[in-house]
Coordinates of C-alpha atoms and ligand atoms in Angstrom, one line a residue:
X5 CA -8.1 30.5 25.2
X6 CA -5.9 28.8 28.5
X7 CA -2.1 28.0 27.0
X8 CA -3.6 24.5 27.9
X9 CA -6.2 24.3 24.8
X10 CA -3.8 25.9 22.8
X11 CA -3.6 24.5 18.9
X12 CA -0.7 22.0 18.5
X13 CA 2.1 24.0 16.6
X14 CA 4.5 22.5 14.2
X15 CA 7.9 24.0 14.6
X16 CA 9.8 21.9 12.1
X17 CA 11.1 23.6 9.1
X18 CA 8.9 23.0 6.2
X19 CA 9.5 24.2 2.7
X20 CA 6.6 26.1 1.0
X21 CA 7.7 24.4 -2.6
X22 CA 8.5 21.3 -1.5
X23 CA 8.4 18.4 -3.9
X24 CA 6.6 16.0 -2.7
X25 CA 7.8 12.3 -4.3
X26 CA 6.6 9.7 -1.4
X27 CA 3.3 9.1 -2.3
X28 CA 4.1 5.2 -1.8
X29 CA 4.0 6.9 1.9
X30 CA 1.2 8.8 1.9
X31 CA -1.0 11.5 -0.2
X32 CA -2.3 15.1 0.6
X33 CA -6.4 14.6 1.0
X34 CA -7.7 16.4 -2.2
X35 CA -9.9 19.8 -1.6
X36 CA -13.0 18.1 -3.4
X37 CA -12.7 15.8 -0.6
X38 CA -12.0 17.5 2.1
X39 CA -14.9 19.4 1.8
X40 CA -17.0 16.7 1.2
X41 CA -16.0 15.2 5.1
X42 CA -16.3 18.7 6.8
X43 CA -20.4 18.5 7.4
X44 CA -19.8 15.3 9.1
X45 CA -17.5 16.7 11.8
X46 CA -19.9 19.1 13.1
X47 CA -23.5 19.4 11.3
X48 CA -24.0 15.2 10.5
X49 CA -22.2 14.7 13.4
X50 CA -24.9 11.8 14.1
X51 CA -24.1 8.0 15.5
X52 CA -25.5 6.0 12.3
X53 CA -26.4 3.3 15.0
X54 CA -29.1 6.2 16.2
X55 CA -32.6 5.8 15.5
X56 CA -33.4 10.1 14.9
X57 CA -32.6 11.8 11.6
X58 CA -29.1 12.6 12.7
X59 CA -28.3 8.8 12.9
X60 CA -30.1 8.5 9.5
X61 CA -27.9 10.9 7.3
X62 CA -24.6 9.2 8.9
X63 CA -26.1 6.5 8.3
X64 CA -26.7 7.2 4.7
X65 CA -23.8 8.8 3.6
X66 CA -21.8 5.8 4.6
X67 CA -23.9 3.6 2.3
X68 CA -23.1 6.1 -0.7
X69 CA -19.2 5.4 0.6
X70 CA -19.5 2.0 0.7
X71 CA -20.7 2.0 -2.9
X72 CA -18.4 4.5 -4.1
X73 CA -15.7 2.0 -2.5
X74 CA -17.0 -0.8 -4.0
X75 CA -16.7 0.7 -7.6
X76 CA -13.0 0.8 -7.7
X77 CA -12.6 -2.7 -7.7
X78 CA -15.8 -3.6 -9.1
X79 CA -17.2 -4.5 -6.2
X80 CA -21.0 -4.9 -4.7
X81 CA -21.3 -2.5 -2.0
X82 CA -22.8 -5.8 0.6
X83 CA -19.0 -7.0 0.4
X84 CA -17.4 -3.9 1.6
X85 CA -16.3 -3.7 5.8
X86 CA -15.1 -0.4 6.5
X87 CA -12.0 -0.7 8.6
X88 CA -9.2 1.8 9.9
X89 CA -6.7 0.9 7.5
X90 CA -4.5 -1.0 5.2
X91 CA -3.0 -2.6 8.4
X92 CA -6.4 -3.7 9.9
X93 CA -8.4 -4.7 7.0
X94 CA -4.8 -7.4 6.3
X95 CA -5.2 -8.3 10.0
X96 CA -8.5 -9.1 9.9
X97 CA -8.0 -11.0 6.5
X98 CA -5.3 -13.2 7.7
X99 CA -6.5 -13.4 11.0
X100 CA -10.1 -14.1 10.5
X101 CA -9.5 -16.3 7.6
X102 CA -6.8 -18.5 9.6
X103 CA -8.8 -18.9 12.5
X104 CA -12.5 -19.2 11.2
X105 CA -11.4 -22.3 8.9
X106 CA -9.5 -23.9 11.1
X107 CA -12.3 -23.3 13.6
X108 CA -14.5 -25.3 10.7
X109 CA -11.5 -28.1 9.9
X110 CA -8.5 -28.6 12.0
X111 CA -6.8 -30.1 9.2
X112 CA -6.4 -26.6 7.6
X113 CA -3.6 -25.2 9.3
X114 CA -0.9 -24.2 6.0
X115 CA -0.9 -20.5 5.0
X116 CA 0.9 -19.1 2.3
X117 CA 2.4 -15.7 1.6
X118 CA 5.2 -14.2 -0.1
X119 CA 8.5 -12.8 1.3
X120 CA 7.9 -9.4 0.0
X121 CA 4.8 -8.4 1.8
X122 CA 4.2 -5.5 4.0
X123 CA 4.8 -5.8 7.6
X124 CA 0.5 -5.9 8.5
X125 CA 0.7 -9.0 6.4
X126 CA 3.8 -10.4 7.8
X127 CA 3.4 -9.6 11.2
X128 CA 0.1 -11.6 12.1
X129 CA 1.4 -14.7 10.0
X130 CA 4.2 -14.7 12.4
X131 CA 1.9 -14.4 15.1
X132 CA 0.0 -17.7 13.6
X133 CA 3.3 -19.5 13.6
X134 CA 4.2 -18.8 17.0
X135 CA 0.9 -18.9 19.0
X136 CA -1.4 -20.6 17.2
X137 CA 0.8 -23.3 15.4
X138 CA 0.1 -22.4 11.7
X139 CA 2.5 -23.3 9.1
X140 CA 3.7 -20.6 6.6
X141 CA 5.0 -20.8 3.3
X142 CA 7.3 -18.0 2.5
X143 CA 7.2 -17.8 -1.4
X144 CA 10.6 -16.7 -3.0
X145 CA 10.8 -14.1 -5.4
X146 CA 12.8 -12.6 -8.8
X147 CA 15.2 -10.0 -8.4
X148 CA 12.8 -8.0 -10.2
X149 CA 10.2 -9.1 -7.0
X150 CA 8.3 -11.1 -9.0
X151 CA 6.7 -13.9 -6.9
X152 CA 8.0 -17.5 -7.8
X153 CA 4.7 -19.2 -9.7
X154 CA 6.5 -22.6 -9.7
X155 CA 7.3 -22.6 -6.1
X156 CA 3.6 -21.4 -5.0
X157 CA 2.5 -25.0 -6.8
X158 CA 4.7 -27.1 -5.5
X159 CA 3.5 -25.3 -1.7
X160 CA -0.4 -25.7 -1.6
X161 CA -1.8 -28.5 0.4
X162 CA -5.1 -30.0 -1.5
X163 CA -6.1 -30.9 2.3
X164 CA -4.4 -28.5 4.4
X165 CA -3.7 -24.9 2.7
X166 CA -6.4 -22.2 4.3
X167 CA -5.3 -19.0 2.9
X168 CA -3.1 -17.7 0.3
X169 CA -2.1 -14.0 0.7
X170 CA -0.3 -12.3 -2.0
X171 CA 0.1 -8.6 -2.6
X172 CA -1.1 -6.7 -5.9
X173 CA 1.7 -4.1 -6.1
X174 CA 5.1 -4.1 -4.1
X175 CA 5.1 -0.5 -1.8
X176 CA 8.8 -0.3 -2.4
X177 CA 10.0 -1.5 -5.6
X178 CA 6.4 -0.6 -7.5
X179 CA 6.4 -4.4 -8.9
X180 CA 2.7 -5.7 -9.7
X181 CA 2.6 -9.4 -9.0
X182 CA 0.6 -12.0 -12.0
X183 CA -2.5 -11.8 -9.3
X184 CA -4.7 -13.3 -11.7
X185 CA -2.4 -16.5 -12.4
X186 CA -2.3 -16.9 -8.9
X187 CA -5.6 -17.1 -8.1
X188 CA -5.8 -19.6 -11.4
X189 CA -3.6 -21.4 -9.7
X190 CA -5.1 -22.0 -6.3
X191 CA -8.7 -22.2 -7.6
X192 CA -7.2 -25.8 -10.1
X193 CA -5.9 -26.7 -6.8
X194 CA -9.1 -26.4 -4.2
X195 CA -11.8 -23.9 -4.4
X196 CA -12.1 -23.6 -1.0
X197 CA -8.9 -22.4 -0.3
X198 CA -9.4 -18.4 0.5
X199 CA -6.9 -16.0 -1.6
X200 CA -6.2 -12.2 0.1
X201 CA -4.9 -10.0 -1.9
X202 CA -3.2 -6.4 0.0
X203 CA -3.9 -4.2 -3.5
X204 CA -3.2 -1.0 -0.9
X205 CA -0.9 0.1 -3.2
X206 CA -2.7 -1.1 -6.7
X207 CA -6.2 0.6 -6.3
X208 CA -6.5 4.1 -7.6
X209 CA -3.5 3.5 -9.8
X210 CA -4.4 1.0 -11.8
X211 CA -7.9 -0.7 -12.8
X212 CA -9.1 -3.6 -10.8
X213 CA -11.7 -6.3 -11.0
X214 CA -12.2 -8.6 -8.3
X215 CA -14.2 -10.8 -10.5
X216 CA -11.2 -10.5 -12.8
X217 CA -8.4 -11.4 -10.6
X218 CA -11.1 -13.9 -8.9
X219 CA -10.0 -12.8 -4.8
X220 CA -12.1 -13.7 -2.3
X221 CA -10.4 -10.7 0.1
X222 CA -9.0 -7.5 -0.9
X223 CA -7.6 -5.2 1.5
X224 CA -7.8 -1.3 0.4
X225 CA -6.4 1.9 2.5
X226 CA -8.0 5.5 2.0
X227 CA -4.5 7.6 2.4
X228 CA -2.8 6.2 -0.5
X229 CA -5.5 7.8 -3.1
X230 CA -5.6 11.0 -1.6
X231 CA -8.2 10.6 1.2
X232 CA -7.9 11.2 5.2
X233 CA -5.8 8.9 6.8
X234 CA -7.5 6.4 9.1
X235 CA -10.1 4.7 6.8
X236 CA -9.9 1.8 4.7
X237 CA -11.9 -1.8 3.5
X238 CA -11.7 -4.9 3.1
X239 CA -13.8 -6.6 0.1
X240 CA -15.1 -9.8 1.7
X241 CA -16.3 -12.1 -1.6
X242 CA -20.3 -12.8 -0.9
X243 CA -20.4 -15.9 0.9
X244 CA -16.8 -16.2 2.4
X245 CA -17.3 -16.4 6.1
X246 CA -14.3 -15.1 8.4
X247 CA -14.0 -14.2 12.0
X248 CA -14.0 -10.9 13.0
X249 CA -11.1 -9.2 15.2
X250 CA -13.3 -7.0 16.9
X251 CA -16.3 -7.6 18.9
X252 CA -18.9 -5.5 20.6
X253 CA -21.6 -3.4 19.0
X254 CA -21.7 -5.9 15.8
X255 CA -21.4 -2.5 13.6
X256 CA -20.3 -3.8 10.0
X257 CA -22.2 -6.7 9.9
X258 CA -20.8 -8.3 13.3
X259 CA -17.3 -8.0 11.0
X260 CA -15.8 -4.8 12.8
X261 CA -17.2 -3.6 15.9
X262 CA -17.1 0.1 16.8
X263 CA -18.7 3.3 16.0
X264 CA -17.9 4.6 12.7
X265 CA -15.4 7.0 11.2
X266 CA -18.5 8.2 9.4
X267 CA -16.2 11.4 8.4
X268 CA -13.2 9.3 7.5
X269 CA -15.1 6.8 6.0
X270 CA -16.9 9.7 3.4
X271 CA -13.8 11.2 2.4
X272 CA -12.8 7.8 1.6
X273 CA -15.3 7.1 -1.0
X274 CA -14.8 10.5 -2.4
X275 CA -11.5 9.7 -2.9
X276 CA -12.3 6.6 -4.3
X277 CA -14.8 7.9 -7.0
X278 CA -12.0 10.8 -7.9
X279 CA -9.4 7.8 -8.6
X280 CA -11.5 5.8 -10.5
X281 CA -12.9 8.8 -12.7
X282 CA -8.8 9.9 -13.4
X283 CA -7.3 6.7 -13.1
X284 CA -6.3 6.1 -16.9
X285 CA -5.5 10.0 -17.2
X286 CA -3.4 9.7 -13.9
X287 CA -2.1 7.0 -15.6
X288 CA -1.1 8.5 -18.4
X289 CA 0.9 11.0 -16.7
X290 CA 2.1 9.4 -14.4
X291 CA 4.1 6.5 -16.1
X292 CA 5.5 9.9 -18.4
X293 CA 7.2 11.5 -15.4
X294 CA 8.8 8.4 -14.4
X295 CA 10.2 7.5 -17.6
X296 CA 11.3 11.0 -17.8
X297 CA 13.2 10.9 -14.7
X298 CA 14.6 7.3 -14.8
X299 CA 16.1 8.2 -18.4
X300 CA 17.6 11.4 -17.2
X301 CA 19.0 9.9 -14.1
X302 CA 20.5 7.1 -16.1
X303 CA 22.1 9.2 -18.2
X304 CA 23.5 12.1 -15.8
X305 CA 24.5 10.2 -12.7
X306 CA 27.1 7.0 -13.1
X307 CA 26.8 4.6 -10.8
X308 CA 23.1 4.1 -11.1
X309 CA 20.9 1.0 -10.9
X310 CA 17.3 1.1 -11.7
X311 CA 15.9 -1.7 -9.8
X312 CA 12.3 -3.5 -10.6
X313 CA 11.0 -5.3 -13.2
X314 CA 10.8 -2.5 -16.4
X315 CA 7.2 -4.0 -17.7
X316 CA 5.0 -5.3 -14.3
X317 CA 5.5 -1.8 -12.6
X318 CA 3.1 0.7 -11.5
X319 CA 3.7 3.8 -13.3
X320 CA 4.4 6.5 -9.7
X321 CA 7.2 3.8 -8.7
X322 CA 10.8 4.4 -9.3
X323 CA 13.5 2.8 -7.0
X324 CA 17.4 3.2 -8.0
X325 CA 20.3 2.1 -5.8
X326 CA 23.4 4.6 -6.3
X327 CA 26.9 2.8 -5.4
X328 CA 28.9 4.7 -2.9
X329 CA 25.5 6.7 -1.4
X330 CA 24.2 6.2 1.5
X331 CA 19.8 6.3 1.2
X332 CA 19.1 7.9 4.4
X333 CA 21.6 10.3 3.6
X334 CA 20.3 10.8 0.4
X335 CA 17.2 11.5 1.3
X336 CA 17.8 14.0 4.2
X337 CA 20.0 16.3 1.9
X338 CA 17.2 15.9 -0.9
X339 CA 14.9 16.7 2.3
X340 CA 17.1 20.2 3.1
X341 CA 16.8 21.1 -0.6
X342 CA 12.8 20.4 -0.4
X343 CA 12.6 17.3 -1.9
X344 CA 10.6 14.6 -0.2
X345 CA 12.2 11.0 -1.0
X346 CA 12.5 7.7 0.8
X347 CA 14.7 5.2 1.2
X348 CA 11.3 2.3 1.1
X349 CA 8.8 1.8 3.0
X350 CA 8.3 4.4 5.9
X351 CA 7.4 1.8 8.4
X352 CA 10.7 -0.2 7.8
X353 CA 12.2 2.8 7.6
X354 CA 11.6 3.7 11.0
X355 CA 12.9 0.7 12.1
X356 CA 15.9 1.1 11.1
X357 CA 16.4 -2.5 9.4
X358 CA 17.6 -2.9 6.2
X359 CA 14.4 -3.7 4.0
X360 CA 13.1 -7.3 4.1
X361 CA 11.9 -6.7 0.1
X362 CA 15.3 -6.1 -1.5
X363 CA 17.0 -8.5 0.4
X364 CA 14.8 -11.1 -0.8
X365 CA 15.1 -9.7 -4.5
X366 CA 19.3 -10.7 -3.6
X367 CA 20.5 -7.2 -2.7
X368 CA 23.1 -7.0 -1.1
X369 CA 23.5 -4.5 2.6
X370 CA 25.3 -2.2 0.8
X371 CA 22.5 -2.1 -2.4
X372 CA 19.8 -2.1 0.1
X373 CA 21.9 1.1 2.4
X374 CA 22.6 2.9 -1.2
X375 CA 19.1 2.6 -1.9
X376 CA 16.1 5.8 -2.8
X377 CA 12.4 5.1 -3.5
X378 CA 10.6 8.1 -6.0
X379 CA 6.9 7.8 -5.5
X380 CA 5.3 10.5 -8.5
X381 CA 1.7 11.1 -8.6
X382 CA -0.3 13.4 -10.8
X383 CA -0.1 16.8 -9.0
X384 CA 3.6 16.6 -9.8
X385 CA 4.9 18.4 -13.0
X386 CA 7.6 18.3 -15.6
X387 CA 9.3 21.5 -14.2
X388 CA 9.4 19.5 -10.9
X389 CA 11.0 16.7 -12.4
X390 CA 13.7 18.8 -13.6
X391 CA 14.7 20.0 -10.3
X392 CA 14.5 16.7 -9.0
X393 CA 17.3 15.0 -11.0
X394 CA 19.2 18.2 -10.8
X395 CA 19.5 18.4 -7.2
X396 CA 19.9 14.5 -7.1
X397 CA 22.6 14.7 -9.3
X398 CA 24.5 17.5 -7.0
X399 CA 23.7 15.8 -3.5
X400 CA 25.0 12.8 -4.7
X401 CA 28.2 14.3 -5.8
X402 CA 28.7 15.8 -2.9
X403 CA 27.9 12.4 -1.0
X404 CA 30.1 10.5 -3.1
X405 CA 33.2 12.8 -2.2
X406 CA 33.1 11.6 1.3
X407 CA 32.4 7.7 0.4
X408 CA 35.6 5.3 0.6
X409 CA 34.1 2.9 -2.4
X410 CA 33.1 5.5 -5.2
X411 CA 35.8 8.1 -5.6
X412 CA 36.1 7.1 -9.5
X413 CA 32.4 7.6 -10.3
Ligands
PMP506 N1 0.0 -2.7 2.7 C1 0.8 -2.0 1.9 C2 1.3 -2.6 0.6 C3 1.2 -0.7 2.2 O1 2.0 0.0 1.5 C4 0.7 -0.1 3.5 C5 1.1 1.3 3.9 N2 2.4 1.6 3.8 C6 -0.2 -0.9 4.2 C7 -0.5 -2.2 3.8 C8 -0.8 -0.4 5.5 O2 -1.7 0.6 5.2 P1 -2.2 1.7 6.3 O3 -1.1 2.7 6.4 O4 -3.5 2.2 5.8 O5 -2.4 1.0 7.6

């Protein structure tokens, strides 16, 4: 082998017992999983477009995905389009929602959102606003990051709203927003306003009807559940029409263009069928861990604030701000003792601005600096835990000595 063709090397220090506490981030793809994707890298390798029999068992394996993807949120698998992510499948939502009914009615020009979403929601709204002269209502929330109901009334147009996007859980502060009143809401209003719903951080974790919650788009990512990273949907309701972002080959029923991720795409709903099997187990666990730590935390470091609403919470999120800490320091000491933390959500985080969701729930900079996100999930145990609060509880000692506002705690 030429140095050129070389594998890739990591040289960064990695601990072999790391505990790992951002799965808000991401999640290690599950062996069951894994091996379920490895035929279709090299044996199925196949373009499902193809006509032969390697076309046909791409082809069919991504049907037995789609279905498996569809199950989680109780789905039909006809109103699944297989996407690269959380942060396409909310661009093509937003985007193709926005533009195809306006397209129809150029009254319909009002979106609505909250101020708390992720940046693949917030971003192309912005876009709308500038380029394309949308409207956006910015919906208020609680400082527990509850959306404001009575404020999301007084905002929809009869005549003009087009979309309503709201998320299902908050990827920093864990929140879980009343998705079900919202759509009430909008649906009293005028039923052909379209309501999108980013549940990337709700599926897997907790159960999820669409006909419950009555959304007409739901966007879903593979990486959050313990599948490969590049792969996700978005649940189009039957009969909602949107444009599409991409064009070309008219793969995904003329909704997403481009040859499949067929290897991605099965992993996915592997993944997907794992959650749904474990999810009230998971569940279970889950929410035990947290409460375990938050209590001991509470109780062994002063200074603490557990932030978040205590009852409309998934059970893996934890989020505390500790006065006189700063986050990213927290979390890169907790990273030299092997603990894996974060200060939100890792793509605010990178750049560098304080976060746009605890801001809005009224922190203020120096809550938002002093803050550290815990993201459990099942594979972490009790023992775990333990180490956790115990180094915490050390690091942010030793912090606190060097910090000019919390030399008495
Ligand atoms: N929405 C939310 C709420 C998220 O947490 C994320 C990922 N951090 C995304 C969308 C984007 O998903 P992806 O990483 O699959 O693009």
């Amino acid at each position: 082998m030429s140095s050129d063709s070389a594998s890739i090397s990591v040289t960064t220090p990695e601990h072999h017992d790391t505990i790992y506490l951002d799965n808000a981030a991401t999640t290690p793809v599950l062996e069951e999983v894994f091996l379920e994707m490895m035929p279709y890298l090299r044996i199925h390798f196949g373009n499902p477009s193809s006509l032969h029999s390697k076309g046909y068992v791409a082809k069919r394996a991504i049907s037995i995905a789609r279905n498996r993807v569809a199950s989680i949120i109780g789905a039909s698998g006809k109103e699944i389009v297989f996407t690269s992510g959380g942060t396409e499948s909310n661009n093509l939502a937003i985007r193709g929602a926005a533009l195809g009914c306006r397209a129809k009615n150029p009254r319909k020009s009002h979106l609505i959102t909250s101020t708390i979403e992720h940046e693949s929601v917030l971003e192309p709204l912005r876009e709308l606003e500038k380029k394309n002269g949308f409207e956006v209502t910015y919906l208020p929330v609680s400082n527990e990051g509850i959306i404001d109901i009575d404020t999301l009334k007084e905002s929809i147009s009869n005549s003009r709203t087009a979309l309503v996007s709201i998320m299902l859980v908050n990827n920093e502060i864990g929140t879980i927003q009343p998705i079900k009143e919202i759509s009430s809401i909008i649906r009293l209003t005028n039923k052909e306003i379209l309501f999108h719903c980013d549940a990337t951080q709700g599926v897997g974790k907790i159960p999820i009807s669409v006909q419950d919650l009555d959304t007409d788009l739901v966007t879903i990512s593979s990486h959050k559940i313990n599948g490969p990273k590049g792969a996700g949907a978005l649940y189009i309701r039957r009969g909602v029409r949107i444009d599409p972002l991409l064009l070309g080959g008219g793969q995904e029923t003329l909704l997403r263009s481009g040859t499949e991720n067929v290897y991605g795409i099965v992993g996915f709903g592997k993944a997907c069928e794992i959650a749904l099997l474990n999810l009230t187990e998971n569940e279970c666990k889950v929410s035990k861990l947290r409460d375990y730590i938050v209590n001991k935390i509470i109780k062994s470091i002063p200074g603490t604030r557990y932030n978040g609403s205590k009852i409309h919470r998934i059970a893996g999120n934890a989020h505390f701000t500790f006065s006189g800490v700063n986050g990213e320091a927290l979390v890169m000491k907790l990273d030299e003792y092997g603990i894996a933390t974060s200060t939100g959500s890792a793509c605010s985080s990178k750049k560098q601005k304080p976060s746009h969701v605890l801001k809005a729930m009224g922190f203020s900079y120096d809550e938002i600096t002093g803050s550290l996100r815990i993201g459990i999930s099942a594979e972490n145990t009790i023992q775990e835990m333990d180490r956790f609060v115990m180094t915490l509880s050390q690091v942010i000692n030793e912090l606190r000595k060097f910090s000019p506002i919390a030399p008495h705690l």
